mmCIF file of C-alpha atoms and ligand atoms in Angstrom:
data_model
loop_
_atom_site.group_PDB
_atom_site.id
_atom_site.type_symbol
_atom_site.label_atom_id
_atom_site.label_comp_id
_atom_site.label_asym_id
_atom_site.label_seq_id
_atom_site.Cartn_x
_atom_site.Cartn_y
_atom_site.Cartn_z
ATOM 1 C CA MET A 88 42.298 104.872 2.219
ATOM 2 C CA LEU A 89 43.356 103.378 5.051
ATOM 3 C CA PHE A 90 42.896 99.926 4.116
ATOM 4 C CA GLY A 91 42.939 98.645 0.616
ATOM 5 C CA LYS A 92 40.591 95.651 -0.189
ATOM 6 C CA ASP A 93 43.406 92.671 0.440
ATOM 7 C CA ASP A 94 44.405 94.242 3.905
ATOM 8 C CA ILE A 95 40.625 93.252 5.548
ATOM 9 C CA ILE A 96 41.336 89.769 7.042
ATOM 10 C CA VAL A 97 38.283 88.092 7.532
ATOM 11 C CA ASN A 98 39.029 85.510 10.485
ATOM 12 C CA VAL A 99 36.985 82.799 10.470
ATOM 13 C CA LYS A 100 37.274 80.066 13.185
ATOM 14 C CA LYS A 101 36.617 76.836 11.588
ATOM 15 C CA GLU A 102 35.415 74.451 14.078
ATOM 16 C CA PHE A 103 35.548 70.740 13.960
ATOM 17 C CA TRP A 104 34.328 68.134 16.788
ATOM 18 C CA SER A 105 37.351 66.326 16.442
ATOM 19 C CA ASP A 106 39.753 69.063 17.518
ATOM 20 C CA GLN A 107 39.208 67.845 20.963
ATOM 21 C CA LEU A 108 39.629 64.049 19.976
ATOM 22 C CA VAL A 109 43.078 62.794 21.444
ATOM 23 C CA SER A 110 44.732 59.521 19.770
ATOM 24 C CA GLN A 111 42.416 59.066 17.036
ATOM 25 C CA HIS A 112 43.462 61.097 14.119
ATOM 26 C CA ASN A 113 44.959 58.676 12.059
ATOM 27 C CA PHE A 114 41.722 56.408 12.447
ATOM 28 C CA LEU A 115 39.485 59.299 11.620
ATOM 29 C CA ASP A 116 41.467 60.318 8.777
ATOM 30 C CA LYS A 117 40.914 57.307 6.995
ATOM 31 C CA LEU A 118 37.035 57.330 8.205
ATOM 32 C CA GLU A 119 36.437 60.514 6.348
ATOM 33 C CA LYS A 120 38.004 59.111 3.193
ATOM 34 C CA THR A 121 35.650 56.387 3.259
ATOM 35 C CA ILE A 122 33.094 58.849 3.710
ATOM 36 C CA ARG A 123 34.086 60.872 0.791
ATOM 37 C CA GLN A 124 34.130 58.038 -1.104
ATOM 38 C CA HIS A 125 30.554 57.207 -0.452
ATOM 39 C CA GLN A 126 31.888 53.847 1.066
ATOM 40 C CA PHE A 127 31.108 54.673 4.789
ATOM 41 C CA PRO A 128 28.616 51.593 6.574
ATOM 42 C CA HIS A 129 24.778 52.388 7.007
ATOM 43 C CA PHE A 130 25.084 50.804 10.911
ATOM 44 C CA SER A 131 28.561 50.971 12.382
ATOM 45 C CA LEU A 132 29.279 50.822 16.109
ATOM 46 C CA VAL A 133 32.347 52.920 17.260
ATOM 47 C CA LEU A 134 33.220 51.104 20.794
ATOM 48 C CA GLY A 135 35.953 52.341 23.094
ATOM 49 C CA ARG A 136 36.399 52.407 26.757
ATOM 50 C CA PRO A 137 35.051 55.192 29.041
ATOM 51 C CA GLY A 138 36.378 58.402 28.790
ATOM 52 C CA ASN A 139 37.974 57.539 25.412
ATOM 53 C CA GLY A 140 36.484 60.178 23.296
ATOM 54 C CA GLN A 141 33.911 57.675 21.168
ATOM 55 C CA LEU A 142 31.237 60.129 21.049
ATOM 56 C CA LEU A 143 33.782 63.352 19.170
ATOM 57 C CA LEU A 144 34.236 60.705 17.034
ATOM 58 C CA ALA A 145 31.102 60.056 16.080
ATOM 59 C CA LEU A 146 30.127 63.647 15.983
ATOM 60 C CA ALA A 147 32.972 63.953 14.007
ATOM 61 C CA ILE A 148 31.711 61.356 11.290
ATOM 62 C CA ALA A 149 28.405 62.702 11.288
ATOM 63 C CA GLN A 150 29.708 66.571 10.706
ATOM 64 C CA THR A 151 32.109 64.583 7.738
ATOM 65 C CA ILE A 152 28.454 63.193 6.531
ATOM 66 C CA LEU A 153 26.419 66.241 6.675
ATOM 67 C CA CYS A 154 29.036 69.221 5.557
ATOM 68 C CA THR A 155 28.202 70.441 1.985
ATOM 69 C CA GLY A 156 31.633 72.177 1.560
ATOM 70 C CA ASP A 157 33.997 70.734 -0.915
ATOM 71 C CA GLU A 158 36.589 69.344 1.349
ATOM 72 C CA LYS A 159 34.619 67.624 3.852
ATOM 73 C CA PRO A 160 34.467 67.978 7.051
ATOM 74 C CA CYS A 161 34.859 72.011 5.943
ATOM 75 C CA GLY A 162 34.387 73.453 9.094
ATOM 76 C CA SER A 163 32.922 76.579 7.746
ATOM 77 C CA CYS A 164 29.484 75.502 5.745
ATOM 78 C CA GLU A 165 26.334 75.913 7.746
ATOM 79 C CA ALA A 166 25.997 71.807 8.094
ATOM 80 C CA CYS A 167 29.331 72.047 9.781
ATOM 81 C CA TYR A 168 28.578 74.942 11.833
ATOM 82 C CA LYS A 169 24.964 73.483 12.916
ATOM 83 C CA VAL A 170 26.623 69.937 13.447
ATOM 84 C CA ASN A 171 28.932 71.896 15.648
ATOM 85 C CA LYS A 172 26.371 73.719 17.390
ATOM 86 C CA LEU A 173 23.990 70.489 17.622
ATOM 87 C CA ILE A 174 21.422 72.266 16.319
ATOM 88 C CA HIS A 175 21.505 70.366 12.074
ATOM 89 C CA PRO A 176 17.833 69.434 11.719
ATOM 90 C CA ASP A 177 19.592 65.889 10.349
ATOM 91 C CA LEU A 178 21.253 64.899 13.093
ATOM 92 C CA HIS A 179 19.685 62.814 15.820
ATOM 93 C CA PHE A 180 20.183 61.462 19.241
ATOM 94 C CA SER A 181 19.373 58.578 21.629
ATOM 95 C CA PHE A 182 20.641 58.037 24.759
ATOM 96 C CA PRO A 183 19.147 56.502 28.072
ATOM 97 C CA LEU A 184 16.451 58.090 29.682
ATOM 98 C CA ASN A 185 15.096 56.844 32.922
ATOM 99 C CA ASN A 186 11.334 58.069 32.502
ATOM 100 C CA PRO A 187 9.878 55.452 29.474
ATOM 101 C CA LYS A 188 7.564 58.054 28.839
ATOM 102 C CA GLU A 189 9.467 60.500 27.483
ATOM 103 C CA THR A 190 11.709 61.022 24.437
ATOM 104 C CA CYS A 191 15.278 62.105 23.899
ATOM 105 C CA GLN A 192 14.169 65.325 21.861
ATOM 106 C CA GLN A 193 12.474 66.218 24.987
ATOM 107 C CA HIS A 194 15.930 66.452 26.573
ATOM 108 C CA TYR A 195 17.783 67.957 23.552
ATOM 109 C CA LYS A 196 19.033 71.007 25.593
ATOM 110 C CA GLU A 197 20.156 69.146 28.561
ATOM 111 C CA TRP A 198 22.236 67.048 25.970
ATOM 112 C CA ARG A 199 23.414 70.048 24.552
ATOM 113 C CA SER A 200 24.618 71.148 27.624
ATOM 114 C CA ALA A 201 26.170 67.735 28.479
ATOM 115 C CA LEU A 202 28.107 67.395 25.241
ATOM 116 C CA TRP A 203 29.688 71.056 24.789
ATOM 117 C CA GLU A 204 30.790 71.124 28.458
ATOM 118 C CA LYS A 205 31.704 66.989 28.991
ATOM 119 C CA PRO A 206 32.546 65.129 25.464
ATOM 120 C CA PHE A 207 33.770 62.252 27.336
ATOM 121 C CA MET A 208 31.303 61.911 29.733
ATOM 122 C CA GLY A 209 29.935 58.486 30.652
ATOM 123 C CA ILE A 210 26.399 57.308 32.295
ATOM 124 C CA SER A 211 26.319 58.766 35.894
ATOM 125 C CA GLN A 212 27.879 62.630 34.300
ATOM 126 C CA TRP A 213 24.670 62.270 32.043
ATOM 127 C CA PHE A 214 22.383 61.856 34.618
ATOM 128 C CA SER A 215 23.661 64.656 36.814
ATOM 129 C CA TYR A 216 22.226 66.737 33.657
ATOM 130 C CA LEU A 217 19.282 65.006 34.084
ATOM 131 C CA ASP A 218 18.866 65.481 37.580
ATOM 132 C CA GLY A 219 18.245 61.967 38.129
ATOM 133 C CA ASP A 220 19.606 58.336 39.012
ATOM 134 C CA SER A 221 20.829 56.484 36.319
ATOM 135 C CA LYS A 222 19.489 52.845 38.070
ATOM 136 C CA ASN A 223 16.630 52.691 35.445
ATOM 137 C CA ALA A 224 18.407 54.140 32.659
ATOM 138 C CA ASN A 225 16.862 52.951 29.187
ATOM 139 C CA ILE A 226 16.360 53.672 25.813
ATOM 140 C CA SER A 227 12.497 53.383 25.824
ATOM 141 C CA VAL A 228 9.728 51.891 23.113
ATOM 142 C CA THR A 229 8.753 55.388 23.173
ATOM 143 C CA GLU A 230 11.931 56.782 21.752
ATOM 144 C CA ILE A 231 12.270 53.850 19.749
ATOM 145 C CA SER A 232 9.140 54.922 17.775
ATOM 146 C CA ASN A 233 10.005 58.189 17.743
ATOM 147 C CA VAL A 234 13.141 57.760 16.418
ATOM 148 C CA LEU A 235 11.540 54.998 13.794
ATOM 149 C CA ASN A 236 9.060 57.861 12.896
ATOM 150 C CA THR A 237 11.745 60.862 12.229
ATOM 151 C CA LEU A 238 14.147 59.004 10.148
ATOM 152 C CA SER A 239 11.413 57.378 7.893
ATOM 153 C CA LEU A 240 10.936 61.156 6.842
ATOM 154 C CA LYS A 241 12.970 63.039 4.223
ATOM 155 C CA PRO A 242 15.850 64.771 5.420
ATOM 156 C CA PHE A 243 15.166 68.468 5.840
ATOM 157 C CA GLU A 244 18.436 70.338 4.851
ATOM 158 C CA SER A 245 21.065 67.596 3.785
ATOM 159 C CA GLU A 246 20.923 64.664 1.292
ATOM 160 C CA ASN A 247 21.345 62.368 4.766
ATOM 161 C CA SER A 248 20.129 61.900 7.945
ATOM 162 C CA VAL A 249 22.630 60.741 10.844
ATOM 163 C CA LEU A 250 21.221 59.258 13.811
ATOM 164 C CA ILE A 251 23.742 58.918 17.018
ATOM 165 C CA VAL A 252 22.619 56.176 19.618
ATOM 166 C CA TRP A 253 24.636 56.641 22.802
ATOM 167 C CA LEU A 254 25.125 53.744 24.822
ATOM 168 C CA PRO A 255 23.233 51.181 22.810
ATOM 169 C CA GLU A 256 24.143 49.250 26.091
ATOM 170 C CA TYR A 257 20.689 50.301 27.336
ATOM 171 C CA LEU A 258 18.733 49.138 24.534
ATOM 172 C CA GLY A 259 15.704 47.081 26.059
ATOM 173 C CA LYS A 260 15.021 43.603 24.682
ATOM 174 C CA ASP A 261 11.608 44.923 23.035
ATOM 175 C CA SER A 262 13.952 47.064 20.553
ATOM 176 C CA ASN A 263 13.821 44.450 18.072
ATOM 177 C CA ARG A 264 12.020 46.584 15.722
ATOM 178 C CA LEU A 265 14.444 49.207 15.770
ATOM 179 C CA LEU A 266 17.155 46.650 15.373
ATOM 180 C CA LYS A 267 15.321 45.434 12.263
ATOM 181 C CA PHE A 268 15.236 49.195 11.011
ATOM 182 C CA PHE A 269 19.344 49.379 11.692
ATOM 183 C CA GLU A 270 20.305 46.110 9.941
ATOM 184 C CA GLU A 271 18.592 47.461 6.197
ATOM 185 C CA PRO A 272 17.731 51.491 7.079
ATOM 186 C CA PRO A 273 16.664 53.335 4.488
ATOM 187 C CA ASP A 274 19.247 54.951 1.863
ATOM 188 C CA HIS A 275 19.621 58.383 3.404
ATOM 189 C CA VAL A 276 20.097 57.088 7.022
ATOM 190 C CA PHE A 277 23.195 56.562 8.595
ATOM 191 C CA ILE A 278 23.047 54.727 12.166
ATOM 192 C CA ILE A 279 26.044 55.437 14.241
ATOM 193 C CA LEU A 280 26.372 53.634 17.847
ATOM 194 C CA VAL A 281 28.695 54.635 20.551
ATOM 195 C CA ALA A 282 29.328 52.002 22.742
ATOM 196 C CA GLU A 283 31.269 51.419 26.026
ATOM 197 C CA ASN A 284 30.798 47.824 26.875
ATOM 198 C CA GLN A 285 30.684 45.174 24.194
ATOM 199 C CA GLU A 286 29.944 42.473 26.392
ATOM 200 C CA LEU A 287 26.117 44.178 27.365
ATOM 201 C CA LEU A 288 25.652 44.642 23.722
ATOM 202 C CA LEU A 289 22.664 42.917 22.046
ATOM 203 C CA PRO A 290 24.201 39.932 19.816
ATOM 204 C CA THR A 291 22.325 41.632 17.088
ATOM 205 C CA VAL A 292 24.005 44.640 17.273
ATOM 206 C CA LEU A 293 27.284 43.186 17.612
ATOM 207 C CA SER A 294 26.973 40.775 14.159
ATOM 208 C CA ARG A 295 25.069 43.547 11.673
ATOM 209 C CA ALA A 296 27.026 46.722 12.525
ATOM 210 C CA GLN A 297 30.499 47.243 11.184
ATOM 211 C CA VAL A 298 32.628 47.943 14.175
ATOM 212 C CA PHE A 299 34.851 50.525 14.430
ATOM 213 C CA ARG A 300 37.517 50.225 18.411
ATOM 214 C CA LEU A 301 39.455 52.940 19.326
ATOM 215 C CA ASN A 302 42.510 52.941 20.871
ATOM 216 C CA ALA A 303 43.807 54.076 23.936
ATOM 217 C CA ILE A 304 44.461 57.225 24.530
ATOM 218 C CA GLN A 305 48.425 57.918 24.743
ATOM 219 C CA MET A 306 49.783 59.831 27.425
ATOM 220 C CA ASP A 307 51.274 62.218 25.402
ATOM 221 C CA ASP A 308 48.470 63.180 23.426
ATOM 222 C CA ALA A 309 46.399 63.197 26.734
ATOM 223 C CA ILE A 310 49.028 65.718 28.344
ATOM 224 C CA LYS A 311 48.850 67.910 25.053
ATOM 225 C CA THR A 312 44.624 68.354 25.252
ATOM 226 C CA LEU A 313 44.696 68.407 29.299
ATOM 227 C CA ALA A 314 47.380 71.499 28.459
ATOM 228 C CA SER A 315 45.148 73.075 26.009
ATOM 229 C CA ILE A 316 42.103 73.174 28.740
ATOM 230 C CA GLN A 317 44.378 74.299 31.350
ATOM 231 C CA PRO A 318 46.966 76.057 30.097
ATOM 232 C CA ASN A 319 48.677 77.382 33.546
ATOM 233 C CA ARG A 320 49.218 74.086 34.780
ATOM 234 C CA LYS A 321 52.686 72.584 35.305
ATOM 235 C CA PRO A 322 53.488 69.429 33.186
ATOM 236 C CA ASP A 323 53.837 67.329 36.217
ATOM 237 C CA GLU A 324 50.151 68.208 37.786
ATOM 238 C CA LEU A 325 48.620 67.408 34.297
ATOM 239 C CA ILE A 326 50.610 64.008 34.403
ATOM 240 C CA SER A 327 49.141 63.335 37.744
ATOM 241 C CA ALA A 328 45.925 64.120 37.013
ATOM 242 C CA TRP A 329 46.072 62.117 33.863
ATOM 243 C CA LEU A 330 47.072 59.218 35.989
ATOM 244 C CA ALA A 331 44.773 59.582 38.412
ATOM 245 C CA GLY A 332 41.929 59.921 35.935
ATOM 246 C CA ASN A 333 42.935 56.110 35.382
ATOM 247 C CA GLY A 334 42.766 56.572 31.625
ATOM 248 C CA ASN A 335 39.597 58.304 31.456
ATOM 249 C CA MET A 336 40.039 61.739 29.832
ATOM 250 C CA GLN A 337 36.911 62.988 31.778
ATOM 251 C CA GLN A 338 38.046 61.530 34.701
ATOM 252 C CA ALA A 339 41.464 63.514 34.690
ATOM 253 C CA MET A 340 39.520 66.856 33.426
ATOM 254 C CA ASP A 341 37.277 66.662 36.586
ATOM 255 C CA VAL A 342 40.451 65.980 38.930
ATOM 256 C CA LEU A 343 42.138 69.189 37.603
ATOM 257 C CA GLU A 344 38.895 71.066 38.059
ATOM 258 C CA ASN A 345 38.402 70.144 41.740
ATOM 259 C CA GLU A 346 41.858 71.535 42.871
ATOM 260 C CA ASN A 347 40.575 70.567 46.590
ATOM 261 C CA ASN A 348 39.145 66.828 45.421
ATOM 262 C CA PRO A 349 36.378 66.350 48.264
ATOM 263 C CA SER A 350 36.854 62.957 47.379
ATOM 264 C CA VAL A 351 40.551 62.595 48.815
ATOM 265 C CA GLU A 352 39.199 64.759 51.843
ATOM 266 C CA GLN A 353 36.334 62.021 52.477
ATOM 267 C CA LEU A 354 38.545 59.186 51.690
ATOM 268 C CA ARG A 355 41.056 60.695 54.607
ATOM 269 C CA LYS A 356 38.152 60.953 56.779
ATOM 270 C CA LEU A 357 36.869 57.266 56.152
ATOM 271 C CA LEU A 358 40.442 56.115 56.834
ATOM 272 C CA GLN A 359 40.999 57.742 59.597
ATOM 273 C CA SER A 360 38.322 56.843 61.825
ATOM 274 C CA ALA A 361 38.496 53.125 60.304
ATOM 275 C CA TYR A 362 41.923 52.732 61.470
ATOM 276 C CA THR A 363 41.599 53.775 65.028
ATOM 277 C CA TYR A 364 37.831 52.141 64.818
ATOM 278 C CA ASN A 365 36.547 55.655 66.279
ATOM 279 C CA VAL A 366 32.629 54.667 65.808
ATOM 280 C CA ASN A 367 31.334 58.103 67.186
ATOM 281 C CA GLU A 368 33.661 59.522 63.346
ATOM 282 C CA LEU A 369 32.513 56.458 61.275
ATOM 283 C CA THR A 370 28.840 57.243 62.330
ATOM 284 C CA GLY A 371 29.276 60.369 61.231
ATOM 285 C CA TRP A 372 30.911 59.928 58.027
ATOM 286 C CA VAL A 373 28.149 57.272 57.153
ATOM 287 C CA GLU A 374 25.695 60.005 57.536
ATOM 288 C CA GLN A 375 27.381 62.142 55.116
ATOM 289 C CA PHE A 376 27.798 59.533 53.073
ATOM 290 C CA ALA A 377 23.851 58.747 53.120
ATOM 291 C CA SER A 378 23.091 62.581 52.319
ATOM 292 C CA LEU A 379 24.998 62.201 48.738
ATOM 293 C CA ASN A 380 22.374 61.491 46.148
ATOM 294 C CA LYS A 381 22.244 57.954 44.462
ATOM 295 C CA GLU A 382 24.506 58.966 41.508
ATOM 296 C CA GLU A 383 26.923 61.065 43.845
ATOM 297 C CA GLN A 384 27.240 57.644 46.115
ATOM 298 C CA LYS A 385 27.967 55.620 43.398
ATOM 299 C CA ASN A 386 30.330 57.802 41.716
ATOM 300 C CA PHE A 387 32.203 57.974 45.052
ATOM 301 C CA LEU A 388 32.458 54.301 45.778
ATOM 302 C CA GLN A 389 34.146 53.801 42.075
ATOM 303 C CA TRP A 390 36.307 56.674 42.721
ATOM 304 C CA ILE A 391 37.463 54.757 45.505
ATOM 305 C CA GLN A 392 37.879 51.620 43.507
ATOM 306 C CA GLN A 393 40.085 53.415 40.526
ATOM 307 C CA PHE A 394 42.238 55.214 43.859
ATOM 308 C CA LEU A 395 43.409 51.720 44.984
ATOM 309 C CA SER A 396 44.207 50.817 41.656
ATOM 310 C CA LEU A 397 46.523 53.775 41.828
ATOM 311 C CA VAL A 398 47.751 52.718 45.416
ATOM 312 C CA ILE A 399 48.800 49.410 43.694
ATOM 313 C CA MET A 400 50.563 50.891 40.709
ATOM 314 C CA GLU A 401 52.782 53.089 43.304
ATOM 315 C CA LYS A 402 53.212 50.143 45.420
ATOM 316 C CA PHE A 403 54.850 48.219 42.338
ATOM 317 C CA LYS A 404 56.353 51.763 41.007
ATOM 318 C CA LEU A 405 54.446 51.735 37.960
ATOM 319 C CA ASN A 406 53.883 55.328 38.201
ATOM 320 C CA PRO A 407 56.178 57.651 36.343
ATOM 321 C CA GLY A 408 58.379 59.546 39.233
ATOM 322 C CA GLU A 409 57.437 62.847 38.422
ATOM 323 C CA GLY A 410 54.273 65.187 39.473
ATOM 324 C CA ILE A 411 53.824 63.363 42.686
ATOM 325 C CA GLN A 412 55.195 66.154 44.896
ATOM 326 C CA ASN A 413 52.381 68.190 43.386
ATOM 327 C CA ASN A 414 48.934 66.586 43.131
ATOM 328 C CA PRO A 415 46.974 65.748 46.318
ATOM 329 C CA VAL A 416 45.390 62.021 44.603
ATOM 330 C CA LEU A 417 48.541 60.643 44.192
ATOM 331 C CA LEU A 418 50.608 62.345 47.122
ATOM 332 C CA TYR A 419 47.818 60.402 48.937
ATOM 333 C CA ALA A 420 47.933 57.009 46.960
ATOM 334 C CA ASN A 421 51.562 57.163 47.403
ATOM 335 C CA LYS A 422 51.655 57.684 51.292
ATOM 336 C CA LEU A 423 48.791 54.626 51.146
ATOM 337 C CA SER A 424 50.874 52.311 49.389
ATOM 338 C CA ASN A 425 53.372 52.309 51.973
ATOM 339 C CA SER A 426 50.717 51.134 54.679
ATOM 340 C CA LEU A 427 48.566 48.679 53.219
ATOM 341 C CA THR A 428 49.120 45.356 52.036
ATOM 342 C CA VAL A 429 48.136 44.175 48.675
ATOM 343 C CA SER A 430 45.895 41.733 50.569
ATOM 344 C CA GLN A 431 43.900 44.492 52.172
ATOM 345 C CA ILE A 432 43.718 46.543 49.089
ATOM 346 C CA GLU A 433 41.912 43.403 47.605
ATOM 347 C CA GLN A 434 39.378 42.873 50.408
ATOM 348 C CA TRP A 435 38.594 46.319 50.673
ATOM 349 C CA ASN A 436 37.852 46.225 46.674
ATOM 350 C CA GLU A 437 35.717 43.538 47.187
ATOM 351 C CA LEU A 438 33.846 45.339 49.822
ATOM 352 C CA ILE A 439 32.947 47.951 47.345
ATOM 353 C CA ASN A 440 32.069 45.828 44.931
ATOM 354 C CA ASP A 441 29.079 44.722 47.397
ATOM 355 C CA ALA A 442 28.223 48.261 48.338
ATOM 356 C CA LEU A 443 27.425 49.168 45.016
ATOM 357 C CA LEU A 444 25.389 45.997 44.001
ATOM 358 C CA PHE A 445 23.562 46.469 47.466
ATOM 359 C CA LEU A 446 22.924 50.261 46.085
ATOM 360 C CA GLN A 447 21.587 48.920 42.763
ATOM 361 C CA ARG A 448 19.259 47.196 44.806
ATOM 362 C CA ASN A 449 17.538 49.738 46.693
ATOM 363 C CA ALA A 450 19.457 48.915 50.100
ATOM 364 C CA ASN A 451 18.833 51.003 53.079
ATOM 365 C CA VAL A 452 22.254 53.076 52.747
ATOM 366 C CA LYS A 453 22.795 54.114 56.118
ATOM 367 C CA LEU A 454 22.482 50.060 57.282
ATOM 368 C CA MET A 455 24.904 49.097 54.415
ATOM 369 C CA MET A 456 27.911 51.790 55.165
ATOM 370 C CA THR A 457 27.600 51.132 58.608
ATOM 371 C CA ASN A 458 28.566 47.338 57.752
ATOM 372 C CA PHE A 459 30.706 48.771 55.317
ATOM 373 C CA SER A 460 32.712 51.204 57.658
ATOM 374 C CA ILE A 461 32.411 48.285 60.647
ATOM 375 C CA LYS A 462 34.370 45.655 58.091
ATOM 376 C CA LEU A 463 36.651 48.273 56.600
ATOM 377 C CA SER A 464 37.606 48.957 59.900
ATOM 378 C CA HIS A 465 38.184 44.827 60.660
ATOM 379 C CA ILE A 466 40.249 44.960 57.640
ATOM 380 C CA LEU A 467 42.830 47.870 57.857
ATOM 381 C CA ARG A 468 43.648 46.556 61.295
ATOM 382 C CA LYS A 469 43.775 42.747 61.143
ATOM 383 C CA ASP A 470 46.441 43.116 58.770
ATOM 384 C CA LYS A 471 48.666 45.495 60.145
ATOM 385 C CA SER A 472 51.271 43.032 61.339
ATOM 386 C CA LEU A 473 52.244 42.195 57.581
ATOM 387 C CA ASN A 474 53.622 45.557 56.579
HETATM 388 ZN ZN1 ZN Q 635 31.356 71.979 5.477
#
C-alpha cells in the first residue's frame, strides 16, 4: 500500500473575514471574547475613517456570532463557510441605494462582488457596482420595512440573526420605526451599524448603540497587507502607494492596481494648460472631464484634494524619503511641492470644494469646469513670484 491512513493529509483551508483586517486584531480578539461569553451588545456601531476596514470587522463579528464550531470562529463549520461566501441565510445587509422602491436583497449579487473585491470600499466604489450615481443615496423606507419583516422571523439555520447596516449616515429621518426596533431588538437579533462619519449619524443612533471605534491603520501593518496582495512589488513601491492612498486601504490598493495612474496624467494635462493659460487645451480638458460620469468626476476631484495634501507633506518633508523614485504619484507630488506655494494649494483646494458642491447641485458641468480651469490658471500664475 502506497499510503497509510495517517499519510493522507486533508488540507482544509480555514477562511476568516478577519484575515484581511489590518491593525485591528487585538481589538477583534477582545470582541470575540465577549461574543463567546454571550456579552456582545445586540445593538452596536463600528466607527472608523474611510478605508479602515469597518466592514471587515463587522463581518468578522458576524462570523463569530453565527459560527457553530467549538472555538468561535472556527473557520471550517458550515456557518463559517456560508458567512465567508456571504450566503448565510441569517446574515442580512442593508446599504444605500439610489432607488427608493428597491430593496437591498435585490442587489445582494452586486453587494457580494463588491465585498469580495473591495472590502475596504467607500460609497462611490459601491455605486460603481450599481452603475449609478450616489447623489440620491439613501436607505429607504421600503428597505426598512423589508428588514423589519425579515428580522422578526425566526432565524433559518442559526440561533441568531445578524443585520449589518452599512453607512447608516444614509438613513433618512423617516427611519424612526427602524431605530425603535434597533433600540430593543428581539433576543435572537444582533444589529451592527458600520459608519464612517459620526457627525452625519442620527443622535438616537449614537446614544443607543454601543460604539466601537477603529484605530487608524499603522503603516507597518498596511505594508504587510499590500505585500500579501501584490507580492512582486518592492517595499518602497508599497510605501509610496500607502502614502498616496492617504491612510485609506482601498485607495492604496487602487494606486497599486493602476500602474499608470490615469489621474496623474489628467492632472498633469490640466496643470500644463493652466500654467500657460492655453484656452484650447483647457477647453479640451474640460470636454474630457465632462465625458466622465458623475461619480468619476467626483472621485477625480476628491483625488486631487488628497494629492494636494501629499504635496503639502512633501513640502514640509513629512513623507519618509524612500520610495519616491518609483511611484508616479509621489514623484509628481514631490515635483509640485517645489513649484506651488502653500497659499496656491489652499486656494486650489477651495476651488475644488466649490466644484464638488456645484456637482452635488447638478450644475452645468462644462460651464462650471471652464470657470474652474480659468480660476485655477489665475491662482497658478498669480503667486509665481512667491516661490
Ligand atoms: Zn465556525
